[in-house]
C-alpha cells in the first residue's frame, strides 16, 4: 500500500515531464519544419517557387538574388583564400552606375596597378608620424562636441548623430587642414548623394528611360556631382597659390596636400589624374565617417551598460594622462581601452559583409565555384563563431583580448577582421583606432 502511494506521484511526475517535453518538441518542429514546409507547399501550388527550405545551412551556403547566385562564406580558411586573392580570381563586386559616380575609381573600387599606386599614397597619408600630427585636430574636434554637450543640460543626446558630426569634422580637419570648412561642405553634398542612392533602391524605374527623361532626383544627383568637383577645383587653386607664395611647405602635409603633390608629380609612375585626386578624397570621406561613427556609438553604449569596464577604462585614462592632453605615443599605451574597442568591433562590426565576385571558374578549398558567382563573406558570423570564440561568443568580454588579437583568435587572422584582411584591409585602420581611443 505504501509503495503504491509513493509510486503514484512518481508516475504522475514522469507523465507530466514526458508531456511537457512532447509539447516542446511539437512546438519546435512546428516552427522549424512544418510551418516553413507548409508555406513553401502553399506558394509552390500557386506557381511561386524558390530555393528549398533547409533548417541548417552549415558554415557555407548558396542563396539567390533573382537570377544572381550568391555564395555565403564563413569558414575562416576560405575567407583567407578569398581576401588574399593571390590568383586574382576574386575582384570587387560590380556596383551600380550611381555608386560608381559617387565613389569613382578611387581606392575602394579600383583594381590592379592603379589600386597599388593609390594604396601607397594612402599608406603614406596614414603612417605613424602622420597620425601623430592629426591628434591635435582630433582633440580640437572632440572639445567642440563636448562644449556643445554642456549646453544640453539634462536633455537627451542622440550620440549617433553627434558622432557623425564629430567624425565628419575630424576627417575634414585632418584631410583638408585650413580648407576644412569647405571640406565639410563637400561632405554634406556627398551625404545627400548617398541618401538619393538609398531612396532610389525603393523606387520603381523603367529601364533605359533615364537616358531620355531625367527625374528631379537624377538632376539633383548630377548637380551635386558637378558642385563637388567645382569645390575641389577651388581648393586646389588656393592650395597651389599658397604653395607658390611660400605660405606652405610644398602643398601641405595633410591628405589633400599629399594627393595634390602626386597630381603634380613629374614621375608618371607616381602621378595621379585630377579624377583620381577627387575620387580618393571622396572615398576617404565616405569610408571613414559612417563606420567610425557607428563604432564609437557601440563603444559608448557598451561602456554604459557594463559600468565595471567603464570604471576600468576611466582609471587607465586618468593614470596615463591625468588632466593633460593625450599624445599619440600615450594613446597607443591604452591597453584597457584597446581591449574594449576590439571587443566592440567584434560584436558590432561596422562592416558586416565583405563582397567579392568570381571572375572565372575557380577552386575555393574543395568547392568549385563557377564564374560570375557573387561571394559574400559574413564578418559578423566569423566574429561570433562559438567554435573560435567559445560558448560565450555573444557576450561582451573584453578580457578575451588581454594578450592581444593573435592569442584571442588562436592565431586565426580570419576570425577577427573589422578592417578586412591584407592586402585590401582598410588603409585608415590606425587612424580609426586612434580616433576611437
Coordinates of C-alpha atoms in Angstrom, one line a residue:
X1 CA 0.0 0.0 0.0
X2 CA 2.8 2.4 1.0
X3 CA 4.7 1.5 -2.2
X4 CA 1.6 2.1 -4.3
X5 CA 1.1 5.5 -2.7
X6 CA 4.7 6.5 -3.4
X7 CA 4.6 5.3 -6.9
X8 CA 1.5 7.3 -7.9
X9 CA 3.2 10.8 -7.6
X10 CA 6.3 9.4 -9.4
X11 CA 4.2 8.2 -12.3
X12 CA 2.3 11.5 -12.3
X13 CA 5.6 13.5 -12.3
X14 CA 7.1 11.3 -15.1
X15 CA 3.9 11.7 -17.1
X16 CA 3.9 15.5 -16.8
X17 CA 7.6 15.6 -17.7
X18 CA 7.1 13.5 -20.8
X19 CA 4.1 15.5 -21.8
X20 CA 6.0 18.8 -21.4
X21 CA 8.9 17.5 -23.4
X22 CA 6.5 16.3 -26.1
X23 CA 4.8 19.7 -26.3
X24 CA 8.2 21.5 -26.6
X25 CA 9.2 19.1 -29.4
X26 CA 5.9 19.6 -31.2
X27 CA 6.3 23.4 -31.0
X28 CA 9.9 23.2 -32.1
X29 CA 9.2 21.0 -35.2
X30 CA 6.1 23.1 -36.0
X31 CA 8.3 26.2 -36.1
X32 CA 11.4 24.9 -37.8
X33 CA 9.9 22.3 -40.1
X34 CA 6.1 22.1 -40.5
X35 CA 5.4 25.8 -40.9
X36 CA 8.2 26.5 -43.5
X37 CA 7.3 23.4 -45.4
X38 CA 3.6 24.2 -45.4
X39 CA 4.2 27.8 -46.6
X40 CA 6.6 26.5 -49.3
X41 CA 4.0 24.0 -50.5
X42 CA 1.2 26.6 -50.5
X43 CA 3.4 29.1 -52.5
X44 CA 4.5 26.3 -54.9
X45 CA 0.9 25.3 -55.6
X46 CA 0.3 28.9 -56.7
X47 CA 3.3 29.0 -59.0
X48 CA 5.6 30.8 -56.6
X49 CA 8.9 28.9 -56.3
X50 CA 12.3 29.5 -54.6
X51 CA 15.2 27.6 -53.1
X52 CA 14.1 24.6 -51.0
X53 CA 13.8 25.3 -47.3
X54 CA 16.7 23.9 -45.1
X55 CA 16.7 24.1 -41.3
X56 CA 20.5 24.2 -41.2
X57 CA 22.8 25.8 -43.8
X58 CA 26.2 25.0 -42.4
X59 CA 29.2 27.3 -42.5
X60 CA 28.9 28.0 -46.2
X61 CA 25.7 28.0 -48.3
X62 CA 24.2 29.3 -51.5
X63 CA 21.4 31.8 -51.9
X64 CA 19.8 33.6 -54.8
X65 CA 19.1 37.3 -55.5
X66 CA 16.8 36.9 -58.5
X67 CA 19.0 35.1 -61.1
X68 CA 22.2 36.0 -59.3
X69 CA 23.9 33.2 -57.4
X70 CA 25.4 34.3 -54.0
X71 CA 27.8 32.1 -52.1
X72 CA 27.9 32.9 -48.4
X73 CA 31.2 32.0 -46.8
X74 CA 32.0 32.0 -43.1
X75 CA 34.7 29.3 -43.0
X76 CA 38.0 31.1 -41.9
X77 CA 40.4 29.3 -44.3
X78 CA 38.1 30.0 -47.2
X79 CA 37.8 33.7 -46.1
X80 CA 41.6 34.0 -46.1
X81 CA 41.8 32.5 -49.6
X82 CA 39.3 34.9 -51.0
X83 CA 40.6 38.1 -49.4
X84 CA 44.3 37.3 -50.1
X85 CA 43.2 36.9 -53.8
X86 CA 46.6 35.6 -54.8
X87 CA 45.4 34.3 -58.1
X88 CA 43.3 37.4 -58.7
X89 CA 40.1 35.3 -59.1
X90 CA 38.1 37.4 -56.6
X91 CA 37.8 41.0 -57.7
X92 CA 35.4 43.5 -56.2
X93 CA 31.7 43.2 -57.0
X94 CA 30.3 45.3 -59.7
X95 CA 28.3 48.3 -58.5
X96 CA 25.5 50.4 -59.9
X97 CA 26.3 53.4 -62.1
X98 CA 25.2 55.8 -59.3
X99 CA 27.6 54.3 -56.7
X100 CA 30.3 54.4 -59.4
X101 CA 29.7 58.1 -59.9
X102 CA 29.7 58.6 -56.1
X103 CA 33.0 56.7 -55.4
X104 CA 34.6 57.0 -58.8
X105 CA 37.7 54.9 -59.4
X106 CA 39.3 55.5 -56.0
X107 CA 40.9 53.1 -53.6
X108 CA 37.6 51.4 -52.7
X109 CA 36.7 50.2 -56.2
X110 CA 39.9 50.3 -58.2
X111 CA 41.9 47.2 -59.1
X112 CA 45.4 46.2 -60.3
X113 CA 48.2 48.7 -60.7
X114 CA 46.0 51.7 -60.1
X115 CA 44.9 50.3 -56.7
X116 CA 48.6 49.7 -55.8
X117 CA 49.5 53.3 -56.6
X118 CA 46.6 54.7 -54.6
X119 CA 47.2 52.4 -51.7
X120 CA 50.8 53.6 -51.5
X121 CA 49.6 57.2 -51.2
X122 CA 47.1 56.2 -48.6
X123 CA 49.7 54.3 -46.6
X124 CA 51.9 57.4 -46.6
X125 CA 49.0 59.6 -45.6
X126 CA 48.2 57.4 -42.6
X127 CA 51.5 56.2 -41.3
X128 CA 52.5 56.6 -37.7
X129 CA 54.2 60.1 -37.9
X130 CA 51.3 61.5 -40.0
X131 CA 48.7 60.3 -37.4
X132 CA 50.7 61.9 -34.6
X133 CA 50.2 65.2 -36.4
X134 CA 46.5 64.6 -36.7
X135 CA 45.9 64.0 -32.9
X136 CA 45.6 67.8 -32.1
X137 CA 42.9 68.2 -34.8
X138 CA 41.0 65.2 -33.4
X139 CA 41.2 66.7 -29.9
X140 CA 40.0 70.1 -31.2
X141 CA 37.0 68.5 -32.8
X142 CA 36.2 66.5 -29.7
X143 CA 36.4 69.6 -27.5
X144 CA 33.9 71.4 -29.8
X145 CA 31.5 68.4 -29.4
X146 CA 31.9 68.3 -25.6
X147 CA 31.3 72.1 -25.4
X148 CA 28.1 71.6 -27.3
X149 CA 27.0 68.8 -24.9
X150 CA 27.5 71.1 -21.9
X151 CA 24.7 73.3 -23.2
X152 CA 22.3 70.3 -23.4
X153 CA 22.0 70.3 -19.6
X154 CA 19.6 67.4 -18.7
X155 CA 18.3 66.9 -22.3
X156 CA 18.8 63.6 -24.0
X157 CA 21.6 63.5 -26.6
X158 CA 21.5 61.3 -29.7
X159 CA 25.1 60.2 -29.6
X160 CA 25.0 58.5 -33.1
X161 CA 24.1 61.9 -34.7
X162 CA 26.7 63.6 -32.5
X163 CA 29.4 61.1 -33.5
X164 CA 28.5 61.5 -37.2
X165 CA 29.1 65.3 -36.8
X166 CA 32.3 64.6 -34.9
X167 CA 33.8 62.1 -37.3
X168 CA 33.0 64.2 -40.4
X169 CA 34.7 67.2 -38.7
X170 CA 37.8 65.1 -37.8
X171 CA 38.1 63.9 -41.4
X172 CA 37.6 67.5 -42.7
X173 CA 40.3 68.9 -40.4
X174 CA 42.8 66.1 -40.8
X175 CA 42.3 65.7 -44.6
X176 CA 41.9 69.4 -45.7
X177 CA 43.7 71.4 -43.0
X178 CA 43.0 75.1 -43.3
X179 CA 40.3 74.2 -46.0
X180 CA 38.3 72.0 -43.6
X181 CA 35.2 74.2 -43.7
X182 CA 34.9 73.8 -47.5
X183 CA 35.7 70.1 -47.0
X184 CA 32.8 69.9 -44.6
X185 CA 30.5 71.4 -47.3
X186 CA 31.7 68.8 -49.7
X187 CA 30.9 66.1 -47.2
X188 CA 27.4 67.4 -46.8
X189 CA 26.9 67.1 -50.5
X190 CA 28.3 63.6 -50.6
X191 CA 25.9 62.6 -47.8
X192 CA 23.0 63.9 -49.8
X193 CA 24.1 61.9 -52.8
X194 CA 24.2 58.7 -50.6
X195 CA 20.7 59.4 -49.5
X196 CA 19.5 59.8 -53.1
X197 CA 21.1 56.4 -53.9
X198 CA 19.4 54.8 -50.9
X199 CA 16.0 56.3 -51.8
X200 CA 16.4 55.0 -55.4
X201 CA 16.5 51.5 -54.1
X202 CA 12.8 51.8 -53.2
X203 CA 11.8 53.5 -56.5
X204 CA 10.3 51.5 -59.4
X205 CA 12.1 52.7 -62.5
X206 CA 11.6 51.8 -66.2
X207 CA 14.9 50.5 -67.6
X208 CA 16.5 52.9 -70.1
X209 CA 14.1 55.8 -69.7
X210 CA 16.6 57.7 -67.7
X211 CA 18.6 58.3 -70.9
X212 CA 15.8 60.3 -72.3
X213 CA 13.9 61.8 -69.4
X214 CA 15.6 62.7 -66.1
X215 CA 13.7 62.7 -62.8
X216 CA 14.2 65.5 -60.3
X217 CA 16.4 63.3 -58.1
X218 CA 18.6 62.4 -61.0
X219 CA 19.1 66.1 -61.9
X220 CA 19.9 66.8 -58.2
X221 CA 22.4 64.0 -58.1
X222 CA 24.2 65.3 -61.2
X223 CA 24.2 68.9 -59.9
X224 CA 25.7 67.7 -56.6
X225 CA 28.4 65.8 -58.5
X226 CA 29.3 69.0 -60.5
X227 CA 29.3 71.2 -57.4
X228 CA 31.7 68.7 -55.6
X229 CA 34.1 68.8 -58.5
X230 CA 34.0 72.6 -58.6
X231 CA 34.7 72.8 -54.8
X232 CA 37.7 70.5 -55.1
X233 CA 39.0 72.6 -58.0
X234 CA 38.7 75.8 -55.9
X235 CA 40.5 74.1 -53.0
X236 CA 43.3 73.0 -55.4
X237 CA 43.7 76.5 -56.8
X238 CA 44.0 78.1 -53.3
X239 CA 46.4 75.4 -52.1
X240 CA 48.6 75.8 -55.3
X241 CA 48.6 79.6 -54.8
X242 CA 49.7 79.2 -51.1
X243 CA 52.4 76.8 -52.2
X244 CA 53.7 79.2 -54.9
X245 CA 53.8 82.1 -52.4
X246 CA 55.7 80.1 -49.9
X247 CA 53.0 80.1 -47.2
X248 CA 53.0 76.3 -47.3
X249 CA 55.8 73.8 -47.2
X250 CA 55.1 72.2 -50.6
X251 CA 51.4 71.6 -50.9
X252 CA 50.9 70.8 -47.2
X253 CA 51.3 67.5 -45.3
X254 CA 47.6 66.6 -44.9
X255 CA 45.8 64.1 -47.2
X256 CA 44.8 66.7 -49.7
X257 CA 48.4 68.1 -49.9
X258 CA 49.8 64.6 -50.5
X259 CA 47.3 64.0 -53.2
X260 CA 48.0 67.4 -54.8
X261 CA 51.7 66.6 -54.7
X262 CA 51.1 63.3 -56.6
X263 CA 48.9 65.2 -59.1
X264 CA 51.8 67.5 -59.9
X265 CA 54.5 64.7 -59.8
X266 CA 56.6 64.6 -63.0
X267 CA 57.2 60.8 -62.5
X268 CA 54.4 59.1 -64.4
X269 CA 54.6 56.0 -62.2
X270 CA 53.6 58.2 -59.2
X271 CA 51.4 60.8 -60.9
X272 CA 47.6 60.7 -60.4
X273 CA 44.9 62.3 -62.5
X274 CA 42.5 65.1 -61.4
X275 CA 39.7 62.5 -61.3
X276 CA 41.9 60.2 -59.1
X277 CA 42.5 63.1 -56.7
X278 CA 38.9 63.9 -56.4
X279 CA 37.8 60.3 -56.2
X280 CA 40.4 59.5 -53.5
X281 CA 39.1 62.4 -51.3
X282 CA 35.5 61.2 -51.7
X283 CA 36.5 57.6 -50.8
X284 CA 38.1 58.6 -47.5
X285 CA 35.2 60.8 -46.5
X286 CA 32.6 58.2 -47.2
X287 CA 34.6 55.2 -45.9
X288 CA 35.8 56.8 -42.7
X289 CA 32.8 58.7 -41.4
X290 CA 29.8 56.4 -41.1
X291 CA 31.8 53.4 -39.9
X292 CA 33.7 55.4 -37.3
X293 CA 30.5 57.0 -36.0
X294 CA 28.9 53.6 -35.7
X295 CA 31.9 52.1 -33.9
X296 CA 32.0 55.0 -31.4
X297 CA 28.3 54.7 -30.7
X298 CA 28.6 51.0 -29.9
X299 CA 31.7 51.5 -27.7
X300 CA 29.9 54.2 -25.6
X301 CA 26.7 52.1 -25.4
X302 CA 28.6 49.0 -24.2
X303 CA 30.6 51.0 -21.6
X304 CA 27.3 52.5 -20.4
X305 CA 25.8 49.0 -20.0
X306 CA 29.0 47.5 -18.5
X307 CA 29.9 50.1 -15.9
X308 CA 32.7 47.9 -14.5
X309 CA 34.6 48.2 -17.8
X310 CA 33.7 51.9 -17.9
X311 CA 35.4 52.3 -14.5
X312 CA 38.5 50.4 -15.6
X313 CA 38.8 52.4 -18.8
X314 CA 38.4 55.7 -16.9
X315 CA 41.0 54.7 -14.3
X316 CA 43.5 53.8 -17.0
X317 CA 43.0 57.2 -18.8
X318 CA 43.4 59.1 -15.6
X319 CA 46.6 57.2 -14.7
X320 CA 48.1 57.7 -18.1
X321 CA 47.0 61.3 -18.9
X322 CA 45.7 62.9 -15.7
X323 CA 44.4 66.2 -16.9
X324 CA 46.9 66.5 -19.8
X325 CA 46.0 66.5 -23.5
X326 CA 46.6 63.0 -24.9
X327 CA 49.5 62.4 -27.2
X328 CA 49.7 59.7 -29.9
X329 CA 52.5 57.8 -28.1
X330 CA 50.5 57.6 -24.9
X331 CA 47.2 56.8 -26.7
X332 CA 49.0 53.7 -28.0
X333 CA 49.5 52.6 -24.4
X334 CA 45.8 52.4 -23.6
X335 CA 45.5 48.7 -23.1
X336 CA 42.1 48.5 -21.4
X337 CA 40.6 50.9 -24.0
X338 CA 42.2 48.8 -26.8
X339 CA 40.5 45.7 -25.4
X340 CA 37.2 47.4 -25.2
X341 CA 37.4 48.7 -28.7
X342 CA 38.4 45.3 -30.1
X343 CA 35.5 43.6 -28.3
X344 CA 33.1 46.2 -29.5
X345 CA 34.3 45.8 -33.1
X346 CA 34.0 42.0 -32.7
X347 CA 30.4 42.1 -31.6
X348 CA 29.2 45.1 -33.7
X349 CA 31.5 45.3 -36.6
X350 CA 30.7 48.3 -38.9
X351 CA 31.2 46.1 -42.0
X352 CA 29.0 43.0 -41.5
X353 CA 29.5 41.8 -45.1
X354 CA 32.5 41.8 -47.5
X355 CA 31.6 41.3 -51.1
X356 CA 33.6 39.8 -54.0
X357 CA 32.8 38.2 -57.3
X358 CA 34.3 35.1 -59.1
X359 CA 35.7 36.3 -62.4
X360 CA 36.4 32.8 -63.7
X361 CA 35.6 29.3 -62.6
X362 CA 37.9 28.6 -59.6
X363 CA 38.6 26.2 -56.8
X364 CA 37.7 27.6 -53.4
X365 CA 39.0 25.0 -50.9
X366 CA 37.2 21.9 -52.1
X367 CA 34.4 23.9 -53.7
X368 CA 34.4 24.5 -57.5
X369 CA 32.8 28.0 -57.9
X370 CA 31.5 28.9 -61.4
X371 CA 32.3 32.3 -63.0
X372 CA 30.0 35.3 -62.2
X373 CA 29.1 34.0 -58.8
X374 CA 29.0 36.6 -56.1
X375 CA 30.8 35.7 -52.9
X376 CA 29.6 37.2 -49.6
X377 CA 31.9 36.9 -46.5
X378 CA 30.0 37.3 -43.3
X379 CA 32.3 39.2 -41.0
X380 CA 29.6 39.0 -38.3
X381 CA 29.4 35.2 -38.4
X382 CA 33.2 34.9 -38.2
X383 CA 33.3 37.3 -35.2
X384 CA 30.7 35.4 -33.3
X385 CA 31.6 31.8 -34.2
X386 CA 31.4 29.8 -31.0
X387 CA 34.0 27.3 -32.4
X388 CA 36.6 30.1 -32.3
X389 CA 35.4 32.4 -29.6
X390 CA 33.7 29.9 -27.2
X391 CA 30.2 29.4 -26.0
X392 CA 30.2 33.0 -24.6
X393 CA 30.8 34.4 -28.1
X394 CA 27.7 36.6 -27.9
X395 CA 28.8 38.2 -24.6
X396 CA 30.7 41.4 -24.1
X397 CA 34.0 40.2 -22.6
X398 CA 37.0 42.5 -23.4
X399 CA 39.3 40.3 -21.3
X400 CA 39.5 38.0 -24.4
X401 CA 42.0 40.5 -25.8
X402 CA 44.2 40.7 -22.7
X403 CA 47.1 39.1 -24.6
X404 CA 46.3 40.7 -28.0
X405 CA 44.4 39.7 -31.1
X406 CA 46.6 36.8 -32.1
X407 CA 46.1 35.0 -28.8
X408 CA 42.4 35.8 -28.7
X409 CA 41.9 34.3 -32.2
X410 CA 44.3 31.4 -31.6
X411 CA 46.4 32.7 -34.5
X412 CA 43.4 32.7 -36.9
X413 CA 43.5 36.0 -38.7
X414 CA 40.2 35.5 -40.5
X415 CA 38.4 35.2 -37.1
X416 CA 38.7 39.0 -36.5
X417 CA 38.6 41.3 -39.4
X418 CA 36.7 44.6 -38.6
X419 CA 39.1 46.3 -41.1
X420 CA 39.3 43.5 -43.6
X421 CA 42.4 41.5 -44.3
X422 CA 45.6 42.2 -46.2
X423 CA 46.3 43.2 -48.9
X424 CA 43.0 45.1 -49.1
X425 CA 42.5 45.9 -45.5
X426 CA 41.4 49.4 -44.5
X427 CA 44.3 51.9 -45.2
X428 CA 42.9 54.2 -42.4
X429 CA 42.8 51.4 -39.7
X430 CA 45.4 53.1 -37.4
X431 CA 43.7 56.5 -38.0
X432 CA 40.3 55.0 -37.0
X433 CA 41.7 53.2 -33.8
X434 CA 43.4 56.4 -32.7
X435 CA 40.2 58.4 -33.3
X436 CA 38.1 55.9 -31.3
X437 CA 40.6 55.8 -28.5

